[in-house]
GROMACS .gro file of C-alpha atoms in nm:
model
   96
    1UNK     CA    1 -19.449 -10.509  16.255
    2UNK     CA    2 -19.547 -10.738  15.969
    3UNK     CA    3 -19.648 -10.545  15.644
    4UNK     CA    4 -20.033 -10.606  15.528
    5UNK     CA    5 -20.272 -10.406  15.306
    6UNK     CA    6 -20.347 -10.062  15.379
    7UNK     CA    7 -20.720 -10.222  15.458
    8UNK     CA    8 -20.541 -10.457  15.717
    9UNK     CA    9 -20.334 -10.126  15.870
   10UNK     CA   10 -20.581  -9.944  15.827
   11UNK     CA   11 -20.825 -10.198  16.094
   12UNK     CA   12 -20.526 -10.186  16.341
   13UNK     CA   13 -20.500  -9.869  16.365
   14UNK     CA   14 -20.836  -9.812  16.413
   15UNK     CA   15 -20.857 -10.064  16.678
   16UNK     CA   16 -20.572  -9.832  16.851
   17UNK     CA   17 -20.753  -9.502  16.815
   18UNK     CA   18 -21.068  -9.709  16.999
   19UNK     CA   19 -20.823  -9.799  17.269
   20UNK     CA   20 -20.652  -9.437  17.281
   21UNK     CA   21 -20.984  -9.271  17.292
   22UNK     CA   22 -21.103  -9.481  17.621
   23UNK     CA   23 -20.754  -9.371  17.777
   24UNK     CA   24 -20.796  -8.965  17.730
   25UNK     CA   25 -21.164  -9.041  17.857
   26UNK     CA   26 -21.027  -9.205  18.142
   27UNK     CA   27 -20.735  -8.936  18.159
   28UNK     CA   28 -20.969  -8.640  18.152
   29UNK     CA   29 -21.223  -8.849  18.440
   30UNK     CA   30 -20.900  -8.856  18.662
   31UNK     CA   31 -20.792  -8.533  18.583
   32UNK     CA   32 -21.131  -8.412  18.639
   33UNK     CA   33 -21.105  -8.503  19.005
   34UNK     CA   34 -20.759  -8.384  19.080
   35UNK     CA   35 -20.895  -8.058  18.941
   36UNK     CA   36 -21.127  -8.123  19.225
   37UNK     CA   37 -20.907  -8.134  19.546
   38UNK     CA   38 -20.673  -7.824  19.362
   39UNK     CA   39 -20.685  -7.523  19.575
   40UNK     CA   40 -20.723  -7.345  19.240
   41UNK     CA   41 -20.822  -7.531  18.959
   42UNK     CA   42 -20.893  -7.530  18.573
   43UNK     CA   43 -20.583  -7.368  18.370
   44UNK     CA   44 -20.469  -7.179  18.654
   45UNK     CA   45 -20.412  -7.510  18.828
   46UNK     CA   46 -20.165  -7.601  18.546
   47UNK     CA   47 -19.823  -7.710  18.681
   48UNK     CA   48 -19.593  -7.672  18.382
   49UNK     CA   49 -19.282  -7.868  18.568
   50UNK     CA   50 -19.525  -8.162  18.610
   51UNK     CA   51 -19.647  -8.161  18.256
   52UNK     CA   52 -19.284  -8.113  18.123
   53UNK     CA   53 -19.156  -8.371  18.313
   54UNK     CA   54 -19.491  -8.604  18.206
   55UNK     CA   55 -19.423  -8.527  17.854
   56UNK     CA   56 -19.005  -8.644  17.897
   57UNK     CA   57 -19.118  -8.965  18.080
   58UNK     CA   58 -19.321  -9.030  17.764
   59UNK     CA   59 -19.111  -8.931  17.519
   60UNK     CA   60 -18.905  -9.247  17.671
   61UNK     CA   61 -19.196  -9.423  17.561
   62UNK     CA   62 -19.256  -9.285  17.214
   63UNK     CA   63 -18.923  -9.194  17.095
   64UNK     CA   64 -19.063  -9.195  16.714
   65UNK     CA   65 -19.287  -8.830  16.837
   66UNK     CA   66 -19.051  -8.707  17.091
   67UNK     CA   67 -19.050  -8.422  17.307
   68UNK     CA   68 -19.178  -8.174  17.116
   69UNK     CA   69 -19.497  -8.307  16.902
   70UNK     CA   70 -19.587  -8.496  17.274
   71UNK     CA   71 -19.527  -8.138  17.432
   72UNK     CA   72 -19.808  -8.054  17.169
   73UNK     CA   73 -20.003  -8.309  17.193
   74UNK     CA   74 -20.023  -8.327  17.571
   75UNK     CA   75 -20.120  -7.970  17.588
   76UNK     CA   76 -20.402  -8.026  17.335
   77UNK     CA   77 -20.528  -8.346  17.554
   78UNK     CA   78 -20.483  -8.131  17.921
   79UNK     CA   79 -20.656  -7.845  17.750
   80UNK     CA   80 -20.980  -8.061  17.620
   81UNK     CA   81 -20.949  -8.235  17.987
   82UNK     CA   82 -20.991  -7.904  18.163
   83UNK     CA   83 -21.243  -7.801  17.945
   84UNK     CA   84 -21.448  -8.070  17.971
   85UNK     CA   85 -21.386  -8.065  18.386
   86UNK     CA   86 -21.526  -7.669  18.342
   87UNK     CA   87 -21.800  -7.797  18.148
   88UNK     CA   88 -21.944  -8.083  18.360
   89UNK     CA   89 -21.916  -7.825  18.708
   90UNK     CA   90 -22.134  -7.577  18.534
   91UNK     CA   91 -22.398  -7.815  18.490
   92UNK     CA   92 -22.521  -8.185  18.284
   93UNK     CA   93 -22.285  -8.221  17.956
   94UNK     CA   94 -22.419  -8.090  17.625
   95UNK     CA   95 -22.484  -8.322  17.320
   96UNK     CA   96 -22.174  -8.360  17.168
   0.00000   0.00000   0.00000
């Protein structure tokens, strides 16, 4: 990574916290419909092998976070996915 100004990082990373935010919404749409074909959903659905073993393969990925802060991190994102899954089956999405 080439250094630059903090203005210059600064416009990267935004441009990557754009691109991450269009992946959790497109995370929490999937989600949303496996939720959907669960026999029981929302966070009794939860299946902690499969998110431990989610959170190892990226940890390959992100070695910098690691297990545990993507451990934290995922839970945070499956959480606000479930949510939002509760959300849109009780009826049309509030104003955010």
């Amino acid at each position: 990574m080439a250094p630059g100004t903090i203005t210059d990082l600064r416009s990267r990373i935004d441009r990557v916290d754009a691109e991450l935010a269009a992946l959790l919404e497109e995370r929490a749409l999937l989600a949303a419909e496996v939720q959907r074909h669960k026999p029981v959903g929302g966070f009794a659905g939860r299946d902690p092998e499969r998110e431990r073993a989610l959170v190892a393969a990226m940890a390959r990925h992100a070695p910098r976070l690691g297990a545990p802060r993507l451990a934290r991190i995922m839970s945070a994102v499956i959480e606000a996915g479930l949510e939002a899954a509760e959300e849109e089956q009780r009826g049309p999405l509030a104003d955010r």
